[in-house]
Tab-separated table of C-alpha atoms in Angstrom:
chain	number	residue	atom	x	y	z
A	1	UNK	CA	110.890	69.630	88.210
A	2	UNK	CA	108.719	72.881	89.200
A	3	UNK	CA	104.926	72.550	89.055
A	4	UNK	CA	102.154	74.558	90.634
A	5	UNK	CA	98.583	73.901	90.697
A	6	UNK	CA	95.224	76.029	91.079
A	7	UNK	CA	92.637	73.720	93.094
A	8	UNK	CA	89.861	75.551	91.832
A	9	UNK	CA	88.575	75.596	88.570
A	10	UNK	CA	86.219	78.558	89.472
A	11	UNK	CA	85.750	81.148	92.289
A	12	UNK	CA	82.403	82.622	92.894
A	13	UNK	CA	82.276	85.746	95.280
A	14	UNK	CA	79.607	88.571	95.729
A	15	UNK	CA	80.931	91.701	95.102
A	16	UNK	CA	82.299	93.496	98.090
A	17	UNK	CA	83.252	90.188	99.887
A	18	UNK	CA	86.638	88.905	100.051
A	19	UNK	CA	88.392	86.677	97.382
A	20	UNK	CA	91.055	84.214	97.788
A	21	UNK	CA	92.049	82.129	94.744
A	22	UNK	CA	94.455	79.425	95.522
A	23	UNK	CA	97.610	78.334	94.503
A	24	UNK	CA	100.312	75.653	95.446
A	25	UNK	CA	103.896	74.717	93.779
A	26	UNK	CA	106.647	72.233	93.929
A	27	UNK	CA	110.489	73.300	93.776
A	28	UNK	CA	113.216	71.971	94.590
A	29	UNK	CA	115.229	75.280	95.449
A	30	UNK	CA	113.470	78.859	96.554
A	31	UNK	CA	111.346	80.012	94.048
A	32	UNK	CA	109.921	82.907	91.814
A	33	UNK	CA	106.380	83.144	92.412
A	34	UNK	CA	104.141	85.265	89.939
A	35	UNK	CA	99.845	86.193	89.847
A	36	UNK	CA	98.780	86.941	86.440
A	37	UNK	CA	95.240	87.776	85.233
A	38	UNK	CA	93.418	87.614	81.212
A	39	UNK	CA	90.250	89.250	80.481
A	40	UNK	CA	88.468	87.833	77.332
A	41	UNK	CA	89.968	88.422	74.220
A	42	UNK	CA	93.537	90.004	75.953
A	43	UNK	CA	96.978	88.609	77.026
A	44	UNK	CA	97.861	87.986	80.403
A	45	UNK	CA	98.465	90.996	82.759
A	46	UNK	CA	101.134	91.174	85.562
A	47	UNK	CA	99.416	91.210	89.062
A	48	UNK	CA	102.366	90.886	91.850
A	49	UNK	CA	105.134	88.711	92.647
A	50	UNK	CA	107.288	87.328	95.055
A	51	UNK	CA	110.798	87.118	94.485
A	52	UNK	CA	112.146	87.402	98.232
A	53	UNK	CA	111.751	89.373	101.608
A	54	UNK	CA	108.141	90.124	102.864
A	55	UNK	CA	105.899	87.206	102.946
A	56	UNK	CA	102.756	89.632	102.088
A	57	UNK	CA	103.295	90.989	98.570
A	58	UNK	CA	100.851	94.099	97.132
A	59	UNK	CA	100.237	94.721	93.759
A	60	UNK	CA	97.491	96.223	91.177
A	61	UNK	CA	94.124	96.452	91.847
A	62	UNK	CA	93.662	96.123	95.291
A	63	UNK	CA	95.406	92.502	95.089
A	64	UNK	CA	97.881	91.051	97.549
A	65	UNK	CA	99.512	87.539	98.013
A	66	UNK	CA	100.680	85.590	100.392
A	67	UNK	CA	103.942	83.556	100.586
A	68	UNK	CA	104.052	79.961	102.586
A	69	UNK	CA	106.986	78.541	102.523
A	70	UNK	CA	106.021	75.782	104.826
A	71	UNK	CA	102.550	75.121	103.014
A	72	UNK	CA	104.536	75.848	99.692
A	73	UNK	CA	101.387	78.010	98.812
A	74	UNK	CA	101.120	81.455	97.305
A	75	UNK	CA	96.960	82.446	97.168
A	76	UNK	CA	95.628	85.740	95.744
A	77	UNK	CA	93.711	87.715	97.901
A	78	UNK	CA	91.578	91.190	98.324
A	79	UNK	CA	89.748	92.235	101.073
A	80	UNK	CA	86.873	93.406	98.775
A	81	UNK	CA	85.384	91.725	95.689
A	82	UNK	CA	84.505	93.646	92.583
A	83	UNK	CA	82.453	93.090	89.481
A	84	UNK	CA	84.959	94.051	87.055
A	85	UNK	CA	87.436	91.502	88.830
A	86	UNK	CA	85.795	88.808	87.221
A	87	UNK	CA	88.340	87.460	84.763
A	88	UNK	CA	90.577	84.118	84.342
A	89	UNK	CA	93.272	84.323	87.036
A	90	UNK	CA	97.218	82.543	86.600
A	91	UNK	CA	99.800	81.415	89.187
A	92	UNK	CA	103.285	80.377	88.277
A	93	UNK	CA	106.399	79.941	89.430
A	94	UNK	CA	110.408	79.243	88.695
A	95	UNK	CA	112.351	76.946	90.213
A	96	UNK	CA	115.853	79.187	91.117
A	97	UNK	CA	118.173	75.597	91.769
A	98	UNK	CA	116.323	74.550	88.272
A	99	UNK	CA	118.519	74.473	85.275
A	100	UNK	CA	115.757	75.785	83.231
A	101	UNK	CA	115.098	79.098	83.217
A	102	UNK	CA	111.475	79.156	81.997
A	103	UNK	CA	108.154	79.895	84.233
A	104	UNK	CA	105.684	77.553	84.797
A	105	UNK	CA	101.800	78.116	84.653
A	106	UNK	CA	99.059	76.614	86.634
A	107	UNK	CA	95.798	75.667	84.771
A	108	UNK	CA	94.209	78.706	85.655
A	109	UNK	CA	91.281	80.037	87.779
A	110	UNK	CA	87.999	81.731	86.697
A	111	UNK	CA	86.890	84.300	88.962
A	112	UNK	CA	83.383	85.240	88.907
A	113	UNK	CA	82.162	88.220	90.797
A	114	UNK	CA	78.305	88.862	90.909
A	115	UNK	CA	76.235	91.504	92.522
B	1	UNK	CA	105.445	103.281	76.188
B	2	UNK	CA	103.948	100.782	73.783
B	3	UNK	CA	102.873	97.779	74.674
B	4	UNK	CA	103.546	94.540	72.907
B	5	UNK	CA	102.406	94.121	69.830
B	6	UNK	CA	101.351	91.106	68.075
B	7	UNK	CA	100.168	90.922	64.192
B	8	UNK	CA	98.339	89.227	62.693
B	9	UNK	CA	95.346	89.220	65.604
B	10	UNK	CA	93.293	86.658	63.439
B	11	UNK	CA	94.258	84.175	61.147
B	12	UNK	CA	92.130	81.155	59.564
B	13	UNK	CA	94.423	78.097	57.607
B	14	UNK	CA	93.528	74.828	56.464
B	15	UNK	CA	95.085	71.693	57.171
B	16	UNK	CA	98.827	70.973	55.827
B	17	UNK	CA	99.543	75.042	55.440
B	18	UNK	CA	102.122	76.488	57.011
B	19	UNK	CA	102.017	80.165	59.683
B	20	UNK	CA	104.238	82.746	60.447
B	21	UNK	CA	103.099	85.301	63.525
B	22	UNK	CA	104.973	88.288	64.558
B	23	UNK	CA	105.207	90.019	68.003
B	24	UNK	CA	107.103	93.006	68.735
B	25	UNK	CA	108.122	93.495	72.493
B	26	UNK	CA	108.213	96.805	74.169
B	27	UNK	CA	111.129	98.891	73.476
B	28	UNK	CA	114.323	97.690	75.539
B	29	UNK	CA	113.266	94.274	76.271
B	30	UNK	CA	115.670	91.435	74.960
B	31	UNK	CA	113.383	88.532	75.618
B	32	UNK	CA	110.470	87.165	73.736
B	33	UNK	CA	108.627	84.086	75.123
B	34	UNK	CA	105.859	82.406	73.017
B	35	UNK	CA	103.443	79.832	75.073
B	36	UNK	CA	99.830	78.199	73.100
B	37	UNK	CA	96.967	78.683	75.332
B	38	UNK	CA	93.908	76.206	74.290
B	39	UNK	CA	90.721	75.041	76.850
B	40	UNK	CA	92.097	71.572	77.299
B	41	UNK	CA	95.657	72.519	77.783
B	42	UNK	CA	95.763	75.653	79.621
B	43	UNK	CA	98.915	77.725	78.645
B	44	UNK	CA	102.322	75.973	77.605
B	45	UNK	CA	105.352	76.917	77.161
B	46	UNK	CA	106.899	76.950	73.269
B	47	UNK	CA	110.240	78.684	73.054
B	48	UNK	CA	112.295	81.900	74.166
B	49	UNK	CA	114.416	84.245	72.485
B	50	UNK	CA	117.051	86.584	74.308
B	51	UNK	CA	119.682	88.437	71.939
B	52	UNK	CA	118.737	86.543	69.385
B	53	UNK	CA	119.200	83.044	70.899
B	54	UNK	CA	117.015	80.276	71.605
B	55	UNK	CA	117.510	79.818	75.608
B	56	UNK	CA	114.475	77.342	76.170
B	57	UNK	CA	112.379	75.513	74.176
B	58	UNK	CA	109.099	73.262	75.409
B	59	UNK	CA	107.591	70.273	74.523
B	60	UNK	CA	106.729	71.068	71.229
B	61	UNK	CA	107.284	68.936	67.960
B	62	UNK	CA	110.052	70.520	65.251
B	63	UNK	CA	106.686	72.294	63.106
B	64	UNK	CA	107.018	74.992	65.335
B	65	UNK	CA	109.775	77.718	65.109
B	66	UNK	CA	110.942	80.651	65.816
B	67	UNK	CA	113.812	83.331	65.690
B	68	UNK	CA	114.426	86.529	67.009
B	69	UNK	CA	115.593	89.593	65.357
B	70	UNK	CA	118.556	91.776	65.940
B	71	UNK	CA	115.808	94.510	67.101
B	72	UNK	CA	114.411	91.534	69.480
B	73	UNK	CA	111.408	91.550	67.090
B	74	UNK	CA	110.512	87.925	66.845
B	75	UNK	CA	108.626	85.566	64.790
B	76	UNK	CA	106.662	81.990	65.543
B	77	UNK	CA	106.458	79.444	62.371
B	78	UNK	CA	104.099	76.528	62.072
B	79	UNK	CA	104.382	74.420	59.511
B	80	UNK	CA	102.349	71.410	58.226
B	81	UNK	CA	99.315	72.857	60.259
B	82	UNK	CA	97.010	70.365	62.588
B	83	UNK	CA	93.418	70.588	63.326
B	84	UNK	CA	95.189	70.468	67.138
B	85	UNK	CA	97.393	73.793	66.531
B	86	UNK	CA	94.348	76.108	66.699
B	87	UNK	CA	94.509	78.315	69.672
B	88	UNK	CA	95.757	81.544	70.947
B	89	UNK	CA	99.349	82.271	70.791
B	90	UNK	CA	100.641	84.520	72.993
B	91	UNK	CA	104.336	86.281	73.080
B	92	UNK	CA	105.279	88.149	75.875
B	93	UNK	CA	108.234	90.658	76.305
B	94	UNK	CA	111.104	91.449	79.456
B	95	UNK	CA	113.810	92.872	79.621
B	96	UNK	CA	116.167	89.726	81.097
B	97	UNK	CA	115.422	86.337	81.047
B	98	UNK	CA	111.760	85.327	81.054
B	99	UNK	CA	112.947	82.657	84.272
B	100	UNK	CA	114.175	85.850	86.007
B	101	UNK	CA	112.597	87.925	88.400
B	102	UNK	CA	110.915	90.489	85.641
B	103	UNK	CA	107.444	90.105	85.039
B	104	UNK	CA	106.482	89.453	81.390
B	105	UNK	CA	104.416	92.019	79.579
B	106	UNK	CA	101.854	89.776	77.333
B	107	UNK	CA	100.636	90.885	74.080
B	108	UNK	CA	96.678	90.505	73.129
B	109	UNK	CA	97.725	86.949	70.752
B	110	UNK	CA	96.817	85.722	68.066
B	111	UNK	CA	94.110	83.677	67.518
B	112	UNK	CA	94.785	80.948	65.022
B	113	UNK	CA	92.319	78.550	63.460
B	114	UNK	CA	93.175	75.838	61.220
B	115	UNK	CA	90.207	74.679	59.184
């Protein structure tokens, strides 16, 4: 079965520092591995993913990730905070030698950016 | 290109009634996923649609539904509604299978509340 988990319930950062929000998952096979991230009252937005090739994946806003295979992790990172970042943050991930075809969310992670 | 669209954005029932939410993916995509995202549960996983077709379902009991229309247009059903059922429900849209390696584009949900 694929699972992934977010450590943190919450992030704090100061704006202009950098962020890392973490994330771990379980597979049996090589996996799909996807960042996703709600403001209040809106769906989820596509951040980045990592499907294969480069370990270091960019995306929108500023936001990279970072594929371990050998810690099994994927965390979110940017090299400098912002206010407007603040928002609830997803991981999640597909298990390719899984019959099942669906994703799998973590729990989420609140990050909160203050000045 | 629009976005996904989801009607109706609000909705307030009372115990025992029965729902029916709509979401229209963006133009070209073939699969609609619907997941229920609640404070104690996080986001899970209900059902997806491609061409029609149920290709995954979750751990949810028979009251919820769903089907997909030929113009991928889909629709969610609850019947027999639980205090438990209130939360957002969110459909997102891609253009293969939602276990693939496209993103999913999220509508803004619907927020359901059963009274």
């Amino acid at each position: 079965a694929q699972s992934v988990a977010q450590p943190e319930d919450q992030v704090n950062v100061a704006e202009g520092n950098p962020l890392t929000v973490k994330c771990t998952y379980s597979v049996s096979g090589n996996p799909y591995l996807f960042w996703y991230v709600q403001y209040p009252n809106r769906g989820l937005q596509f951040l980045l993913k990592y499907i294969t090739g480069d370990n270091l994946v960019k995306g929108s806003y500023g936001f990279e990730a970072e594929f371990n295979k050998s810690q099994t992790s994927f965390h979110l990172k940017k090299p400098s905070a912002l206010v407007s970042d603040s928002a609830l943050y997803f991981c999640a991930v597909r298990d390719l030698s899984g019959t099942a075809s669906k994703l799998t969310f973590g729990t989420g992670t609140r990050l909160q950016v203050t000045l | 290109k629009a976005g996904v669209t989801q009607t109706p954005r609000y909705l307030i029932k009372t115990r025992g009634q029965q729902v029916t939410l709509s979401c229209s993916p963006i133009s070209g995509h073939r699969s609609v996923s619907w997941y229920q995202q609640t404070p104690g549960q996080g986001l899970q996983f209900l059902f997806e649609y491609f061409s029609e077709t149920q290709r995954n379902k979750g751990n949810f009991p028979g009251r919820f539904s769903g089907r997909q229309f030929s113009n991928s247009r889909s629709e969610m059903n609850v019947s027999t509604l639980e205090l438990g059922d209130s939360a957002l429900y969110l459909c997102a849209s891609s253009f293969r299978l939602a276990g693939g390696p496209d993103e999913q584009f999220f509508g803004p949900g619907t927020r359901l509340t059963v009274l």
